[in-house]
mmCIF file with all atom_site columns, C-alpha atoms in Angstrom:
data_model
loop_
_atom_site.group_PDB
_atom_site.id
_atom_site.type_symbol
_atom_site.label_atom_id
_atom_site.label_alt_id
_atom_site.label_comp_id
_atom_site.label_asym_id
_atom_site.label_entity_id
_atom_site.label_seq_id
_atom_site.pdbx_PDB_ins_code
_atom_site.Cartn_x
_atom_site.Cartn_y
_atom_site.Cartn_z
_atom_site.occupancy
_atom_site.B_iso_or_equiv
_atom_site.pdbx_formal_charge
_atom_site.auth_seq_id
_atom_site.auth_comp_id
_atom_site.auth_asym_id
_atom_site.auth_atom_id
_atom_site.pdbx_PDB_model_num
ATOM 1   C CA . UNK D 1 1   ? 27.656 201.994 -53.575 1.00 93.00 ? 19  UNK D CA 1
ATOM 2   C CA . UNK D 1 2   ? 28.014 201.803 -57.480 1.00 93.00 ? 20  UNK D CA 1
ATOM 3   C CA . UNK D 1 3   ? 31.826 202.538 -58.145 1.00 94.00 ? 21  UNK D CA 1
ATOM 4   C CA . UNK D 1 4   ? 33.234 202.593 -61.572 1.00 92.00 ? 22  UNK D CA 1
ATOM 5   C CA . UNK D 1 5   ? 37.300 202.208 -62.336 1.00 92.00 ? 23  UNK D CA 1
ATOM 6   C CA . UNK D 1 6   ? 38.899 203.763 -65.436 1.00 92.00 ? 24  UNK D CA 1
ATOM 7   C CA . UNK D 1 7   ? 42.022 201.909 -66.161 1.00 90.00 ? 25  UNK D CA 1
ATOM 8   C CA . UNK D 1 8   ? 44.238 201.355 -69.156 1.00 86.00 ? 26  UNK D CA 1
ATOM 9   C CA . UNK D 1 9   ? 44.515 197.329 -69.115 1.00 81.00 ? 27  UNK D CA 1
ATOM 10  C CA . UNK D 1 10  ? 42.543 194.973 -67.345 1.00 79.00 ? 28  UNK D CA 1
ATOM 11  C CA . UNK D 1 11  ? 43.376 192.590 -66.204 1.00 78.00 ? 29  UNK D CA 1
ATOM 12  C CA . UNK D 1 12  ? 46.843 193.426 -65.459 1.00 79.00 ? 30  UNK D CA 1
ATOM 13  C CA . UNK D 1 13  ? 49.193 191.045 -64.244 1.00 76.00 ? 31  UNK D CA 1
ATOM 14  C CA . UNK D 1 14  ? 51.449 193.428 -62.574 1.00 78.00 ? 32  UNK D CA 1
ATOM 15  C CA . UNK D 1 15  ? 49.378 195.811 -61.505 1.00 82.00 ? 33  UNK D CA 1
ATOM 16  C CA . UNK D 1 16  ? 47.966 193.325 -58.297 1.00 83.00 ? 34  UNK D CA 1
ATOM 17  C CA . UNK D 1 17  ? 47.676 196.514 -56.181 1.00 89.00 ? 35  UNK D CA 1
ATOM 18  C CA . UNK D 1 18  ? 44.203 197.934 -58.568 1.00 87.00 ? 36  UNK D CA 1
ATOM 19  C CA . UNK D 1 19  ? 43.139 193.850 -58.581 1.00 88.00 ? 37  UNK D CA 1
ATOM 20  C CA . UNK D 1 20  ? 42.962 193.950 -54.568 1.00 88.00 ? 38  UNK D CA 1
ATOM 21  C CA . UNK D 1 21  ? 40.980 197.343 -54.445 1.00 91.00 ? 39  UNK D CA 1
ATOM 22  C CA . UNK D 1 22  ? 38.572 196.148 -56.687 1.00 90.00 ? 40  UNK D CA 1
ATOM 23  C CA . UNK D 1 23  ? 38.150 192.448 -54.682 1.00 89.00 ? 41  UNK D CA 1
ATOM 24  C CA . UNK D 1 24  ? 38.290 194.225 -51.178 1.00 93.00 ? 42  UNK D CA 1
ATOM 25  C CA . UNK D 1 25  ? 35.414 197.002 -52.423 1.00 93.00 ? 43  UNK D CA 1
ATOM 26  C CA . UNK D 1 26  ? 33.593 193.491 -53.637 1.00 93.00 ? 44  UNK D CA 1
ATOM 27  C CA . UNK D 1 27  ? 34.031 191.813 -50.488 1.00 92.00 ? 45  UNK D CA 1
ATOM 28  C CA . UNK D 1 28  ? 32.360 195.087 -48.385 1.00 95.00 ? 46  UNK D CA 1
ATOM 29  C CA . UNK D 1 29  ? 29.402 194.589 -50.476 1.00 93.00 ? 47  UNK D CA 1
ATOM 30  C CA . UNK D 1 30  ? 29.938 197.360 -53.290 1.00 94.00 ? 48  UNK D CA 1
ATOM 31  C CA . UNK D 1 31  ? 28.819 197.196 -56.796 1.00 92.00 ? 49  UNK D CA 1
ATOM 32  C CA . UNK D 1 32  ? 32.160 197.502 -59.258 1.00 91.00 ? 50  UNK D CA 1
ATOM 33  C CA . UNK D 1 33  ? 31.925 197.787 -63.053 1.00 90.00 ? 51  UNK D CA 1
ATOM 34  C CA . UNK D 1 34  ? 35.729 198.459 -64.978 1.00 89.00 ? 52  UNK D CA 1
ATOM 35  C CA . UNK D 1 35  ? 36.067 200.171 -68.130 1.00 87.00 ? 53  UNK D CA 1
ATOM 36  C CA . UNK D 1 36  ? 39.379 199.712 -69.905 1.00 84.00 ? 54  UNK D CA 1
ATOM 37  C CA . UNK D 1 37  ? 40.873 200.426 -72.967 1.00 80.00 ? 55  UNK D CA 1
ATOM 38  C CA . UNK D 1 38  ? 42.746 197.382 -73.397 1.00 74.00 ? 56  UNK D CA 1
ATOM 39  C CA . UNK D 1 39  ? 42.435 193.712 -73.159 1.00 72.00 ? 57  UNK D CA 1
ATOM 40  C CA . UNK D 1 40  ? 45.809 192.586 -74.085 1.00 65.00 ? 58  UNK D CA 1
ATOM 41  C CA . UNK D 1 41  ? 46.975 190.391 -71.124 1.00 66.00 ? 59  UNK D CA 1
ATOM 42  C CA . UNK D 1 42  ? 47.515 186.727 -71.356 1.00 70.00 ? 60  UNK D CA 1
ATOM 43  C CA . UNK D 1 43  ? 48.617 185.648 -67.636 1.00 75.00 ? 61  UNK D CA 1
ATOM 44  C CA . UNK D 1 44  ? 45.645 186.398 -65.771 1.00 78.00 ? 62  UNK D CA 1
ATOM 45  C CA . UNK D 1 45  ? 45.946 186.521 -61.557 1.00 79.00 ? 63  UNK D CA 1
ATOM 46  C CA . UNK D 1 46  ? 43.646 183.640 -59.877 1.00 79.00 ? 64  UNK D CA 1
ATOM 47  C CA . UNK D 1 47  ? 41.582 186.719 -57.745 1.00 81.00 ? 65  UNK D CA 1
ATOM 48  C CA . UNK D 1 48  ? 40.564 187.818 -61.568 1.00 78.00 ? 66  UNK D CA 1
ATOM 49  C CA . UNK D 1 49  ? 38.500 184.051 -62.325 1.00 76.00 ? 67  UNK D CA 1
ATOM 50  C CA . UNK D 1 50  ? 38.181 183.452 -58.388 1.00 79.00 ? 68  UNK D CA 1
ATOM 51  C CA . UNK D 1 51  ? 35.793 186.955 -58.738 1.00 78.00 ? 69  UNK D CA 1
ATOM 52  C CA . UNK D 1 52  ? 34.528 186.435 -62.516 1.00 79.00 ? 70  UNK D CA 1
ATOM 53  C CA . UNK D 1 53  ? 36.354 189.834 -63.385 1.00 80.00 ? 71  UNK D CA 1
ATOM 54  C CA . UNK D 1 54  ? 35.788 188.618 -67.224 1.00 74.00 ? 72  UNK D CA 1
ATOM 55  C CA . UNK D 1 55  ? 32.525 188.886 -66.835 1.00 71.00 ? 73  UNK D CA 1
ATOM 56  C CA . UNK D 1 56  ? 32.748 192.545 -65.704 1.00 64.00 ? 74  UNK D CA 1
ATOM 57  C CA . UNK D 1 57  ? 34.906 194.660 -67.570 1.00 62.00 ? 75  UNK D CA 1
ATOM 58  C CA . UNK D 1 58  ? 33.437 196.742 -70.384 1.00 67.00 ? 76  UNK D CA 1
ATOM 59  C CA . UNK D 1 59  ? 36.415 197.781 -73.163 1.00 63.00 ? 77  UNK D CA 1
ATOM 60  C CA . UNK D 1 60  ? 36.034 200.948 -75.158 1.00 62.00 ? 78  UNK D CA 1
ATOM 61  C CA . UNK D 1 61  ? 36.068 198.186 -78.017 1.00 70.00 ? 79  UNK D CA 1
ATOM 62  C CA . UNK D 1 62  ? 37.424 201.137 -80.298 1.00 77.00 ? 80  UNK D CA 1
ATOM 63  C CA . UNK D 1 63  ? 39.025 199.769 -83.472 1.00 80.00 ? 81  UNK D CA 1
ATOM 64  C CA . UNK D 1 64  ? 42.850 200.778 -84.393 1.00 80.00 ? 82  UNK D CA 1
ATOM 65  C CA . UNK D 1 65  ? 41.790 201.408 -87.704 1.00 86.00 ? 83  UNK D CA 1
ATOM 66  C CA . UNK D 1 66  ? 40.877 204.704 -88.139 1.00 87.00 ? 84  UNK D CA 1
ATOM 67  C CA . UNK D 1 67  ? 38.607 204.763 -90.421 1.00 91.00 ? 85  UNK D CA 1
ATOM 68  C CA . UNK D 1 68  ? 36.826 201.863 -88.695 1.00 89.00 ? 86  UNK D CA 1
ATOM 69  C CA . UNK D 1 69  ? 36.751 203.784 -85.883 1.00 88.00 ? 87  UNK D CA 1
ATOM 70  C CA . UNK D 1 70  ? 35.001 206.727 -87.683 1.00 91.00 ? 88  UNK D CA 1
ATOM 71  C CA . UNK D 1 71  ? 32.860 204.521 -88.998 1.00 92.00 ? 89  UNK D CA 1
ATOM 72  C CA . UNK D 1 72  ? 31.707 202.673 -86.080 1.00 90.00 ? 90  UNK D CA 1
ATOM 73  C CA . UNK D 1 73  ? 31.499 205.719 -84.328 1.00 89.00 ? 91  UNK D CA 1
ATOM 74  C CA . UNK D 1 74  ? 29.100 207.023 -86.919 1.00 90.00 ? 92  UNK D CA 1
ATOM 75  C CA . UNK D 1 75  ? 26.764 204.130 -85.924 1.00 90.00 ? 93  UNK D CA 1
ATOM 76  C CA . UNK D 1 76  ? 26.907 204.776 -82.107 1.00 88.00 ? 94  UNK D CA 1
ATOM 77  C CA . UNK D 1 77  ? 26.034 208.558 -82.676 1.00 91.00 ? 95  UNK D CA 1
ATOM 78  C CA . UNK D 1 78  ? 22.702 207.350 -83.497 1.00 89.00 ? 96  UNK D CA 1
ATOM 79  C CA . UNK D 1 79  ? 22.489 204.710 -80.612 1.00 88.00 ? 97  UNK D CA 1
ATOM 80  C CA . UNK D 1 80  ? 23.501 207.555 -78.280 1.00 87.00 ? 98  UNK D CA 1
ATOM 81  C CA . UNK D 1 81  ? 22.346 210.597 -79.165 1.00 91.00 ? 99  UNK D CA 1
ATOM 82  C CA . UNK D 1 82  ? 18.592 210.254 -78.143 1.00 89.00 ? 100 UNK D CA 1
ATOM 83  C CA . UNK D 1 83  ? 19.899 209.403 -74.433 1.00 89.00 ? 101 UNK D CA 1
ATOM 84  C CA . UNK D 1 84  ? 21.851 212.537 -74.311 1.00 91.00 ? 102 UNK D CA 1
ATOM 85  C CA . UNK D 1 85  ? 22.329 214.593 -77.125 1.00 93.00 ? 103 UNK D CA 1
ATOM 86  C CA . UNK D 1 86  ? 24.267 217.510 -74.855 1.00 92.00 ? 104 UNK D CA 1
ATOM 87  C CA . UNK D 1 87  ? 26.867 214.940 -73.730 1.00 93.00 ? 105 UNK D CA 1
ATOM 88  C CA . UNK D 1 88  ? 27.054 213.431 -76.818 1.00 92.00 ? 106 UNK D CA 1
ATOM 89  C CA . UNK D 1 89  ? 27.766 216.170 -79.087 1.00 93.00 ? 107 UNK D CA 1
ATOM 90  C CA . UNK D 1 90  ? 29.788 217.965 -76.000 1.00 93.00 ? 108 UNK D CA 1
ATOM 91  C CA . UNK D 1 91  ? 32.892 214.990 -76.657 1.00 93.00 ? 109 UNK D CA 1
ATOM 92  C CA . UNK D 1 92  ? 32.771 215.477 -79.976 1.00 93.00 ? 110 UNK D CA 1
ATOM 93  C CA . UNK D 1 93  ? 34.489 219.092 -79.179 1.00 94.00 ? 111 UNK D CA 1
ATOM 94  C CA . UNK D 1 94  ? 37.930 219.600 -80.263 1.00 92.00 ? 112 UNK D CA 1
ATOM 95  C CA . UNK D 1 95  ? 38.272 222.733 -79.745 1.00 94.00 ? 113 UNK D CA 1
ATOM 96  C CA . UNK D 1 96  ? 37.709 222.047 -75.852 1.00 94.00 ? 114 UNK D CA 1
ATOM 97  C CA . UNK D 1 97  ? 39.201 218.477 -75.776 1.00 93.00 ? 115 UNK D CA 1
ATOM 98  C CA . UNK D 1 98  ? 42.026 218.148 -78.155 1.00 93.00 ? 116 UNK D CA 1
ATOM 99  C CA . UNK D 1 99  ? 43.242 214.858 -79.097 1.00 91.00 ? 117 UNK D CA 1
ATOM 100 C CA . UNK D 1 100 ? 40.778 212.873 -76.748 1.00 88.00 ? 118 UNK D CA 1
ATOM 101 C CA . UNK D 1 101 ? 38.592 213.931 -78.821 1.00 90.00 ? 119 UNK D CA 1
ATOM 102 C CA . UNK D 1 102 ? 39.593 213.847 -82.132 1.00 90.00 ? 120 UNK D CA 1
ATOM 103 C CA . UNK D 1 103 ? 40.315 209.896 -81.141 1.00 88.00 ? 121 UNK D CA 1
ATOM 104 C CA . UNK D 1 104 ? 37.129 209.673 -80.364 1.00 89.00 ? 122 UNK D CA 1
ATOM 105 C CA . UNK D 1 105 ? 38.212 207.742 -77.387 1.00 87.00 ? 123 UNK D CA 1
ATOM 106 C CA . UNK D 1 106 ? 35.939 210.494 -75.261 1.00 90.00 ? 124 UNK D CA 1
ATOM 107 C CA . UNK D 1 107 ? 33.188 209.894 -77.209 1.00 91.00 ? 125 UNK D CA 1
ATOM 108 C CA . UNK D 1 108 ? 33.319 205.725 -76.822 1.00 87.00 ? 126 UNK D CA 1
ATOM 109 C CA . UNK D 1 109 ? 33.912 206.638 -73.130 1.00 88.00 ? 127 UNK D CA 1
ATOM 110 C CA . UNK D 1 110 ? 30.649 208.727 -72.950 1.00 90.00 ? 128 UNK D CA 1
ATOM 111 C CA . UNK D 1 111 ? 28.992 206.329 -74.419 1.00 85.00 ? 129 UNK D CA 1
ATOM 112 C CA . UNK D 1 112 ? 29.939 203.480 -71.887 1.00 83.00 ? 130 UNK D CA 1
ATOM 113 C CA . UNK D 1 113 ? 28.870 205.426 -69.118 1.00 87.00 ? 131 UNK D CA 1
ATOM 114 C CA . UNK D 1 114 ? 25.349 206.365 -70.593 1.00 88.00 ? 132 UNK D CA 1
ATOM 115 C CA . UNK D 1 115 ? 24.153 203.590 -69.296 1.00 82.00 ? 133 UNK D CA 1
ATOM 116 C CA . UNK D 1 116 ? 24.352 203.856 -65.699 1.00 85.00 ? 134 UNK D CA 1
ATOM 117 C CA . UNK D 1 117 ? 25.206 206.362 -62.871 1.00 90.00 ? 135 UNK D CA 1
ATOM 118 C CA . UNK D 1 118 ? 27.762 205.805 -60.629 1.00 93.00 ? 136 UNK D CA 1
ATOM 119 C CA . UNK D 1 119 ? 28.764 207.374 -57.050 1.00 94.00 ? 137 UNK D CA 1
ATOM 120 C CA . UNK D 1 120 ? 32.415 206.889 -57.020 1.00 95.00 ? 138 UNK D CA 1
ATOM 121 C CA . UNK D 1 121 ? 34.622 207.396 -60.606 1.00 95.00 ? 139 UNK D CA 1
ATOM 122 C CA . UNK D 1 122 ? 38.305 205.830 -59.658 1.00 95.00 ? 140 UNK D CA 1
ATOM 123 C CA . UNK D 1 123 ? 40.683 206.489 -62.452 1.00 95.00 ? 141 UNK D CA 1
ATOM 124 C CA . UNK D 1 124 ? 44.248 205.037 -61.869 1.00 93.00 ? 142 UNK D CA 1
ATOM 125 C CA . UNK D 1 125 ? 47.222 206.753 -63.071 1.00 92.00 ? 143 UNK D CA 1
ATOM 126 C CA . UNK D 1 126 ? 46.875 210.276 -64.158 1.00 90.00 ? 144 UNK D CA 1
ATOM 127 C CA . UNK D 1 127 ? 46.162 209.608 -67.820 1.00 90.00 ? 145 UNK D CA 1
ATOM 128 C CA . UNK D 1 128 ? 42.824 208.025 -67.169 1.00 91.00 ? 146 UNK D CA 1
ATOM 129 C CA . UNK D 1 129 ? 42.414 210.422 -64.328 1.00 94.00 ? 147 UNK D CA 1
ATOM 130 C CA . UNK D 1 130 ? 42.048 213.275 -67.922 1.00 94.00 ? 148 UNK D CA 1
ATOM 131 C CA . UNK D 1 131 ? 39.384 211.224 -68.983 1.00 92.00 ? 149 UNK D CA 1
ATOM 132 C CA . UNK D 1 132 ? 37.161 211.214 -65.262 1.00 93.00 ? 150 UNK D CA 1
ATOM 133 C CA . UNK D 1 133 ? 37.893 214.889 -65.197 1.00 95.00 ? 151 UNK D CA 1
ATOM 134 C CA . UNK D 1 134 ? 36.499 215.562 -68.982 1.00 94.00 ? 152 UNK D CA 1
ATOM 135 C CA . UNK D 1 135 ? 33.090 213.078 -67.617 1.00 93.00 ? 153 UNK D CA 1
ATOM 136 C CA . UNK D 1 136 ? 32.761 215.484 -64.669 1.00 93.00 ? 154 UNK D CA 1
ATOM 137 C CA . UNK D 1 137 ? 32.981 218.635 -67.396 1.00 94.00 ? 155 UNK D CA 1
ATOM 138 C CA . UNK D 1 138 ? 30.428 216.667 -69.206 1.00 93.00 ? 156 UNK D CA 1
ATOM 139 C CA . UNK D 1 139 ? 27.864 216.840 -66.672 1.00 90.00 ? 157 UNK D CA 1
ATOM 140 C CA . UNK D 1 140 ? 28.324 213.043 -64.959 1.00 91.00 ? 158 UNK D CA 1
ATOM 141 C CA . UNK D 1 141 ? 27.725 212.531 -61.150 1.00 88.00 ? 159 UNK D CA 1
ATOM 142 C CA . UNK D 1 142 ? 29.724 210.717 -59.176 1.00 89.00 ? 160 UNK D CA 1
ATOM 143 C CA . UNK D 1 143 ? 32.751 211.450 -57.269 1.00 94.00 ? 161 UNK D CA 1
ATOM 144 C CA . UNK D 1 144 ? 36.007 211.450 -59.284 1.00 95.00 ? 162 UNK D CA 1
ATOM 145 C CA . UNK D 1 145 ? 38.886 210.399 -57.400 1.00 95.00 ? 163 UNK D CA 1
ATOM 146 C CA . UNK D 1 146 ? 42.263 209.678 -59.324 1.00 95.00 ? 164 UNK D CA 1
ATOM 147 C CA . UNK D 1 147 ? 44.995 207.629 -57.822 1.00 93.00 ? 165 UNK D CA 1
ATOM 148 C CA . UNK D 1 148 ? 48.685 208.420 -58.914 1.00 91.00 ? 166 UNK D CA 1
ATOM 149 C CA . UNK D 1 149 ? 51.507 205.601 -58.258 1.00 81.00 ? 167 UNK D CA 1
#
């Protein structure tokens, strides 16, 4: 089973409880591929190099600088849009998606998961669980299941 977890930060120091999901669903044999937004932890849990978890993640990569964001953005319209136009120009609706949009963190999102099809979305913490939901409104397959702590 292909399973894909939406988190904030990976890897997370303190958040051990998301670290053992993902190395018990490895362990049964399951495919796992994280996207997260950030990459800002230093102290990294031994289960995280014991698994090569680095080699795994995929981050948003989305620049803080707005207009680099834009800008980049405007480059990865034309890398996307030929593999889905719908669900390309769909995140790019503000109207419908407010702020994620605007961001454009929906539409680096979409982007990520143009590239394969998973059977299980896991978002952690309700936050990330908005972005699964908008994926599923988008037209992706997969489960969505959204843990709250």
């Amino acid at each position: 089973m292909k399973i894909a977890f939406i988190i904030h930060s990976f890897p997370n120091i303190s958040e051990t409880f998301i670290l053992n999901q993902i190395t018990g669903l490895i362990d049964l044999g399951h495919q796992v591929k994280i996207f997260a937004l950030y990459n800002k932890n230093k102290k990294i849990h031994r289960d995280v190099h014991m698994y090569n978890l680095l080699d795994n993640p995929l981050f948003y990569k989305i620049p803080n600088n707005r207009f680099c964001r834009v800008i980049r953005a405007f480059f990865l319209f034309f890398m996307y849009f030929y593999k889905s136009p719908f669900k390309i120009m769909s995140s790019l609706n503000f109207f419908k998606y407010g702020k994620n949009s605007l961001s454009l963190i929906l539409f680096y999102l979409v982007g990520a998961f143009l590239k394969e099809r998973f059977d299980i979305v896991h978002c952690h913490f309700g936050p990330m669980g908005i972005y699964g939901a908008y994926l599923k409104d988008l037209g992706f397959e997969g489960e969505l299941v959204t843990s709250f702590y």
